[in-house]
Short mmCIF file of N, CA and C in Angstrom, two decimals:
data_model
loop_
_atom_site.label_atom_id
_atom_site.label_comp_id
_atom_site.label_asym_id
_atom_site.label_seq_id
_atom_site.Cartn_x
_atom_site.Cartn_y
_atom_site.Cartn_z
N MET A 241 100.30 108.30 69.21
CA MET A 241 99.34 107.20 69.27
C MET A 241 99.20 106.75 70.72
N ALA A 242 98.00 106.49 71.13
CA ALA A 242 97.73 106.06 72.49
C ALA A 242 98.21 104.62 72.69
N GLY A 243 98.65 104.35 73.92
CA GLY A 243 99.06 103.00 74.26
C GLY A 243 97.87 102.13 74.58
N ARG A 244 98.15 100.88 74.85
CA ARG A 244 97.10 99.90 75.15
C ARG A 244 96.25 100.35 76.34
N SER A 245 96.88 100.86 77.39
CA SER A 245 96.15 101.28 78.58
C SER A 245 95.15 102.38 78.26
N GLU A 246 95.60 103.38 77.49
CA GLU A 246 94.72 104.48 77.14
C GLU A 246 93.55 104.02 76.27
N LEU A 247 93.82 103.07 75.38
CA LEU A 247 92.75 102.54 74.53
C LEU A 247 91.73 101.76 75.36
N LEU A 248 92.20 100.98 76.32
CA LEU A 248 91.28 100.23 77.18
C LEU A 248 90.44 101.17 78.05
N ILE A 249 91.05 102.23 78.54
CA ILE A 249 90.31 103.21 79.34
C ILE A 249 89.22 103.86 78.49
N ALA A 250 89.58 104.23 77.26
CA ALA A 250 88.60 104.86 76.37
C ALA A 250 87.49 103.88 75.98
N ALA A 251 87.86 102.63 75.67
CA ALA A 251 86.86 101.63 75.30
C ALA A 251 85.94 101.32 76.48
N THR A 252 86.50 101.26 77.68
CA THR A 252 85.70 101.02 78.88
C THR A 252 84.72 102.17 79.09
N GLY A 253 85.21 103.38 78.95
CA GLY A 253 84.34 104.55 79.10
C GLY A 253 83.20 104.53 78.11
N HIS A 254 83.49 104.18 76.87
CA HIS A 254 82.45 104.14 75.84
C HIS A 254 81.43 103.04 76.14
N ALA A 255 81.90 101.85 76.51
CA ALA A 255 80.99 100.73 76.78
C ALA A 255 80.09 101.04 77.98
N VAL A 256 80.65 101.62 79.03
CA VAL A 256 79.86 101.95 80.21
C VAL A 256 78.87 103.07 79.90
N ALA A 257 79.32 104.09 79.18
CA ALA A 257 78.42 105.20 78.82
C ALA A 257 77.26 104.69 77.97
N THR A 258 77.54 103.79 77.06
CA THR A 258 76.49 103.22 76.22
C THR A 258 75.52 102.39 77.07
N ALA A 259 76.07 101.56 77.95
CA ALA A 259 75.24 100.69 78.79
C ALA A 259 74.36 101.51 79.74
N LEU A 260 74.90 102.60 80.25
CA LEU A 260 74.17 103.40 81.23
C LEU A 260 73.57 104.67 80.63
N SER A 261 73.35 104.65 79.33
CA SER A 261 72.75 105.82 78.69
C SER A 261 71.37 106.06 79.26
N GLU A 262 70.90 107.27 79.10
CA GLU A 262 69.57 107.64 79.61
C GLU A 262 68.49 106.71 79.08
N GLU A 263 68.60 106.31 77.83
CA GLU A 263 67.59 105.43 77.25
C GLU A 263 67.63 104.05 77.89
N ALA A 264 68.84 103.57 78.20
CA ALA A 264 68.99 102.22 78.74
C ALA A 264 68.42 102.09 80.14
N VAL A 265 68.52 103.14 80.93
CA VAL A 265 68.07 103.07 82.33
C VAL A 265 66.86 103.98 82.57
N ALA A 266 66.01 104.10 81.57
CA ALA A 266 64.89 105.04 81.64
C ALA A 266 63.68 104.51 82.40
N GLY A 267 63.82 103.35 83.04
CA GLY A 267 62.70 102.80 83.79
C GLY A 267 62.34 103.68 84.97
N PRO A 268 61.35 103.25 85.74
CA PRO A 268 60.93 104.04 86.90
C PRO A 268 62.08 104.19 87.90
N PRO A 269 62.09 105.28 88.66
CA PRO A 269 63.12 105.47 89.67
C PRO A 269 63.14 104.31 90.66
N GLY A 270 64.31 104.00 91.15
CA GLY A 270 64.44 102.92 92.12
C GLY A 270 64.61 101.55 91.47
N ARG A 271 64.85 101.52 90.18
CA ARG A 271 65.01 100.26 89.47
C ARG A 271 66.49 99.89 89.38
N THR A 272 67.09 99.65 90.52
CA THR A 272 68.51 99.26 90.59
C THR A 272 68.75 98.03 89.73
N HIS A 273 67.78 97.15 89.71
CA HIS A 273 67.87 95.92 88.92
C HIS A 273 68.10 96.25 87.45
N ASP A 274 67.40 97.24 86.93
CA ASP A 274 67.55 97.62 85.52
C ASP A 274 68.95 98.14 85.24
N VAL A 275 69.48 98.95 86.15
CA VAL A 275 70.84 99.47 85.98
C VAL A 275 71.83 98.30 85.99
N ALA A 276 71.65 97.38 86.93
CA ALA A 276 72.54 96.23 87.01
C ALA A 276 72.48 95.40 85.73
N LEU A 277 71.27 95.19 85.22
CA LEU A 277 71.13 94.42 83.98
C LEU A 277 71.81 95.10 82.80
N CYS A 278 71.74 96.42 82.73
CA CYS A 278 72.43 97.14 81.65
C CYS A 278 73.93 96.85 81.71
N LEU A 279 74.49 96.90 82.91
CA LEU A 279 75.92 96.60 83.05
C LEU A 279 76.20 95.12 82.80
N PHE A 280 75.33 94.24 83.29
CA PHE A 280 75.51 92.80 83.06
C PHE A 280 75.56 92.51 81.56
N HIS A 281 74.62 93.08 80.81
CA HIS A 281 74.58 92.82 79.37
C HIS A 281 75.82 93.37 78.67
N ALA A 282 76.27 94.52 79.08
CA ALA A 282 77.49 95.09 78.48
C ALA A 282 78.69 94.20 78.74
N ILE A 283 78.79 93.69 79.97
CA ILE A 283 79.92 92.82 80.32
C ILE A 283 79.79 91.47 79.62
N GLU A 284 78.59 91.01 79.43
CA GLU A 284 78.38 89.75 78.70
C GLU A 284 78.83 89.90 77.24
N ARG A 285 78.53 91.07 76.64
CA ARG A 285 78.94 91.32 75.25
C ARG A 285 80.45 91.56 75.15
N HIS A 286 81.03 92.12 76.21
CA HIS A 286 82.45 92.48 76.21
C HIS A 286 83.10 91.90 77.47
N PRO A 287 83.51 90.62 77.46
CA PRO A 287 84.06 89.99 78.66
C PRO A 287 85.27 90.72 79.25
N TRP A 288 85.98 91.48 78.47
CA TRP A 288 87.13 92.24 78.96
C TRP A 288 86.70 93.42 79.84
N LEU A 289 85.41 93.76 79.80
CA LEU A 289 84.92 94.96 80.49
C LEU A 289 84.95 94.84 82.01
N ALA A 290 84.59 93.69 82.56
CA ALA A 290 84.52 93.54 84.02
C ALA A 290 85.85 93.86 84.70
N PRO A 291 86.97 93.26 84.26
CA PRO A 291 88.22 93.62 84.94
C PRO A 291 88.63 95.07 84.72
N GLN A 292 88.25 95.65 83.59
CA GLN A 292 88.59 97.05 83.34
C GLN A 292 87.79 97.98 84.24
N VAL A 293 86.50 97.70 84.40
CA VAL A 293 85.67 98.51 85.29
C VAL A 293 86.19 98.40 86.72
N THR A 294 86.47 97.17 87.15
CA THR A 294 86.98 96.95 88.50
C THR A 294 88.30 97.68 88.71
N ALA A 295 89.18 97.62 87.74
CA ALA A 295 90.49 98.31 87.85
C ALA A 295 90.29 99.82 87.93
N GLN A 296 89.40 100.36 87.13
CA GLN A 296 89.18 101.80 87.17
C GLN A 296 88.55 102.23 88.48
N ILE A 297 87.62 101.43 89.00
CA ILE A 297 87.01 101.75 90.29
C ILE A 297 88.07 101.73 91.39
N SER A 298 88.93 100.72 91.36
CA SER A 298 89.95 100.56 92.40
C SER A 298 91.08 101.58 92.31
N HIS A 299 91.57 101.80 91.10
CA HIS A 299 92.77 102.61 90.93
C HIS A 299 92.52 104.08 90.68
N ASN A 300 91.31 104.40 90.22
CA ASN A 300 91.02 105.80 89.93
C ASN A 300 89.55 106.11 90.23
N PRO A 301 89.22 106.22 91.53
CA PRO A 301 87.82 106.42 91.88
C PRO A 301 87.20 107.71 91.36
N ALA A 302 88.01 108.64 90.89
CA ALA A 302 87.48 109.89 90.34
C ALA A 302 87.37 109.84 88.82
N ALA A 303 87.68 108.69 88.24
CA ALA A 303 87.63 108.54 86.78
C ALA A 303 86.19 108.65 86.28
N PRO A 304 86.02 109.05 85.02
CA PRO A 304 84.68 109.19 84.47
C PRO A 304 83.84 107.90 84.55
N VAL A 305 84.46 106.74 84.37
CA VAL A 305 83.71 105.48 84.43
C VAL A 305 83.15 105.28 85.83
N THR A 306 83.99 105.47 86.84
CA THR A 306 83.55 105.29 88.22
C THR A 306 82.46 106.30 88.56
N THR A 307 82.67 107.54 88.19
CA THR A 307 81.70 108.59 88.45
C THR A 307 80.37 108.27 87.79
N ARG A 308 80.40 107.82 86.56
CA ARG A 308 79.17 107.50 85.82
C ARG A 308 78.38 106.40 86.53
N ILE A 309 79.09 105.34 86.95
CA ILE A 309 78.41 104.22 87.61
C ILE A 309 77.88 104.66 88.97
N VAL A 310 78.70 105.38 89.74
CA VAL A 310 78.27 105.82 91.07
C VAL A 310 77.04 106.72 90.97
N GLU A 311 77.05 107.66 90.04
CA GLU A 311 75.91 108.56 89.89
C GLU A 311 74.65 107.81 89.46
N THR A 312 74.79 106.89 88.53
CA THR A 312 73.63 106.15 88.04
C THR A 312 73.06 105.24 89.13
N VAL A 313 73.93 104.48 89.78
CA VAL A 313 73.47 103.59 90.85
C VAL A 313 72.97 104.41 92.04
N GLY A 314 73.69 105.48 92.37
CA GLY A 314 73.30 106.32 93.50
C GLY A 314 71.93 106.94 93.34
N ARG A 315 71.58 107.36 92.12
CA ARG A 315 70.24 107.91 91.89
C ARG A 315 69.17 106.85 92.15
N GLN A 316 69.46 105.62 91.77
CA GLN A 316 68.50 104.54 92.00
C GLN A 316 68.36 104.23 93.49
N VAL A 317 69.48 104.21 94.20
CA VAL A 317 69.47 103.96 95.65
C VAL A 317 68.65 105.05 96.34
N CYS A 318 68.86 106.28 95.98
CA CYS A 318 68.12 107.40 96.55
C CYS A 318 66.62 107.24 96.28
N ALA A 319 66.27 106.87 95.04
CA ALA A 319 64.87 106.73 94.67
C ALA A 319 64.18 105.58 95.40
N LEU A 320 64.98 104.63 95.91
CA LEU A 320 64.40 103.51 96.65
C LEU A 320 63.96 103.92 98.05
N GLY A 321 64.33 105.13 98.45
CA GLY A 321 63.94 105.60 99.78
C GLY A 321 64.96 105.23 100.86
N VAL A 322 66.15 104.84 100.45
CA VAL A 322 67.21 104.54 101.41
C VAL A 322 67.54 105.82 102.16
N SER A 323 67.75 105.72 103.46
CA SER A 323 68.05 106.92 104.24
C SER A 323 69.35 107.56 103.75
N ALA A 324 69.39 108.87 103.78
CA ALA A 324 70.56 109.61 103.28
C ALA A 324 71.85 109.15 103.94
N SER A 325 71.79 108.77 105.21
CA SER A 325 73.01 108.33 105.90
C SER A 325 73.52 106.99 105.37
N SER A 326 72.72 106.27 104.61
CA SER A 326 73.13 104.96 104.06
C SER A 326 73.38 104.98 102.56
N TRP A 327 73.21 106.11 101.90
CA TRP A 327 73.41 106.18 100.45
C TRP A 327 74.79 105.69 100.05
N PHE A 328 75.82 106.19 100.71
CA PHE A 328 77.18 105.83 100.32
C PHE A 328 77.41 104.34 100.48
N THR A 329 76.99 103.78 101.60
CA THR A 329 77.21 102.36 101.86
C THR A 329 76.47 101.50 100.84
N ALA A 330 75.21 101.80 100.60
CA ALA A 330 74.42 101.02 99.65
C ALA A 330 74.97 101.13 98.23
N THR A 331 75.31 102.34 97.84
CA THR A 331 75.85 102.55 96.49
C THR A 331 77.19 101.86 96.34
N SER A 332 78.05 101.95 97.35
CA SER A 332 79.37 101.30 97.30
C SER A 332 79.23 99.78 97.18
N ALA A 333 78.30 99.21 97.95
CA ALA A 333 78.09 97.76 97.89
C ALA A 333 77.69 97.34 96.48
N LEU A 334 76.75 98.08 95.89
CA LEU A 334 76.30 97.76 94.53
C LEU A 334 77.40 98.03 93.51
N LEU A 335 78.15 99.09 93.71
CA LEU A 335 79.24 99.45 92.81
C LEU A 335 80.25 98.31 92.68
N HIS A 336 80.49 97.61 93.77
CA HIS A 336 81.44 96.49 93.75
C HIS A 336 80.78 95.17 93.37
N HIS A 337 79.54 95.00 93.76
CA HIS A 337 78.86 93.74 93.47
C HIS A 337 78.53 93.57 91.99
N ILE A 338 78.00 94.59 91.36
CA ILE A 338 77.50 94.46 89.99
C ILE A 338 78.59 94.03 89.01
N PRO A 339 79.73 94.74 88.91
CA PRO A 339 80.74 94.27 87.95
C PRO A 339 81.33 92.91 88.32
N GLY A 340 81.45 92.64 89.63
CA GLY A 340 82.00 91.35 90.04
C GLY A 340 81.10 90.19 89.64
N ALA A 341 79.81 90.31 89.95
CA ALA A 341 78.87 89.25 89.59
C ALA A 341 78.73 89.13 88.07
N ALA A 342 78.71 90.25 87.38
CA ALA A 342 78.60 90.21 85.92
C ALA A 342 79.83 89.57 85.31
N GLY A 343 81.00 89.86 85.84
CA GLY A 343 82.24 89.25 85.34
C GLY A 343 82.24 87.74 85.55
N GLN A 344 81.77 87.29 86.71
CA GLN A 344 81.67 85.86 86.97
C GLN A 344 80.70 85.20 86.00
N ASN A 345 79.56 85.81 85.79
CA ASN A 345 78.58 85.25 84.86
C ASN A 345 79.15 85.16 83.45
N ALA A 346 79.85 86.20 83.01
CA ALA A 346 80.45 86.20 81.67
C ALA A 346 81.51 85.11 81.55
N ALA A 347 82.31 84.93 82.60
CA ALA A 347 83.34 83.89 82.58
C ALA A 347 82.72 82.50 82.53
N HIS A 348 81.65 82.30 83.31
CA HIS A 348 80.97 81.00 83.29
C HIS A 348 80.36 80.72 81.92
N ARG A 349 79.76 81.73 81.34
CA ARG A 349 79.15 81.56 80.02
C ARG A 349 80.22 81.23 78.97
N ALA A 350 81.35 81.93 79.03
CA ALA A 350 82.43 81.66 78.07
C ALA A 350 82.96 80.24 78.24
N ARG A 351 83.12 79.82 79.48
CA ARG A 351 83.60 78.46 79.75
C ARG A 351 82.59 77.43 79.26
N ALA A 352 81.32 77.65 79.54
CA ALA A 352 80.28 76.72 79.13
C ALA A 352 80.19 76.60 77.61
N SER A 353 80.43 77.70 76.91
CA SER A 353 80.33 77.65 75.45
C SER A 353 81.46 76.85 74.83
N SER A 354 82.53 76.62 75.57
CA SER A 354 83.65 75.85 75.03
C SER A 354 83.49 74.35 75.27
N LEU A 355 82.47 73.95 76.03
CA LEU A 355 82.24 72.54 76.30
C LEU A 355 81.40 71.90 75.19
N ARG A 356 81.59 70.62 75.00
CA ARG A 356 80.81 69.89 74.00
C ARG A 356 79.36 69.78 74.48
N PRO A 357 78.42 69.75 73.54
CA PRO A 357 77.02 69.54 73.95
C PRO A 357 76.89 68.22 74.71
N GLY A 358 76.05 68.24 75.73
CA GLY A 358 75.82 67.03 76.52
C GLY A 358 76.82 66.81 77.64
N THR A 359 77.79 67.72 77.77
CA THR A 359 78.76 67.60 78.86
C THR A 359 78.02 67.78 80.17
N ASP A 360 78.30 66.87 81.14
CA ASP A 360 77.59 66.98 82.41
C ASP A 360 78.23 68.04 83.30
N ARG A 361 77.52 68.41 84.33
CA ARG A 361 77.95 69.48 85.23
C ARG A 361 79.30 69.18 85.88
N GLU A 362 79.54 67.93 86.24
CA GLU A 362 80.80 67.56 86.89
C GLU A 362 82.00 67.83 85.99
N ALA A 363 81.86 67.55 84.69
CA ALA A 363 82.96 67.77 83.75
C ALA A 363 83.25 69.24 83.63
#
């Protein structure tokens, strides 16, 4: 039987593959926003996903999850007309920004849902 780590890796792989499926990102080339939204929505549905994606990117850059995200985002960066010498930099920036921002948004939404209606911003 697989341990918790192996199950999280498999679940992360499935969630990312589903979010970045060909159908999900089938918009016109250069639609980085659409790819980001696919990941944002997946992380919103699965709040545990952001730290798992980040961990896999950091600890195993050759993992299928990292490769899938890099290839999907990289194709969009290329389609935007970014110069070939900047593909890696642009893709890397997005690779780190998207899960981080999505994780923050998911955490804020979870926190907000636990507040009573009418709670002011300061509270």
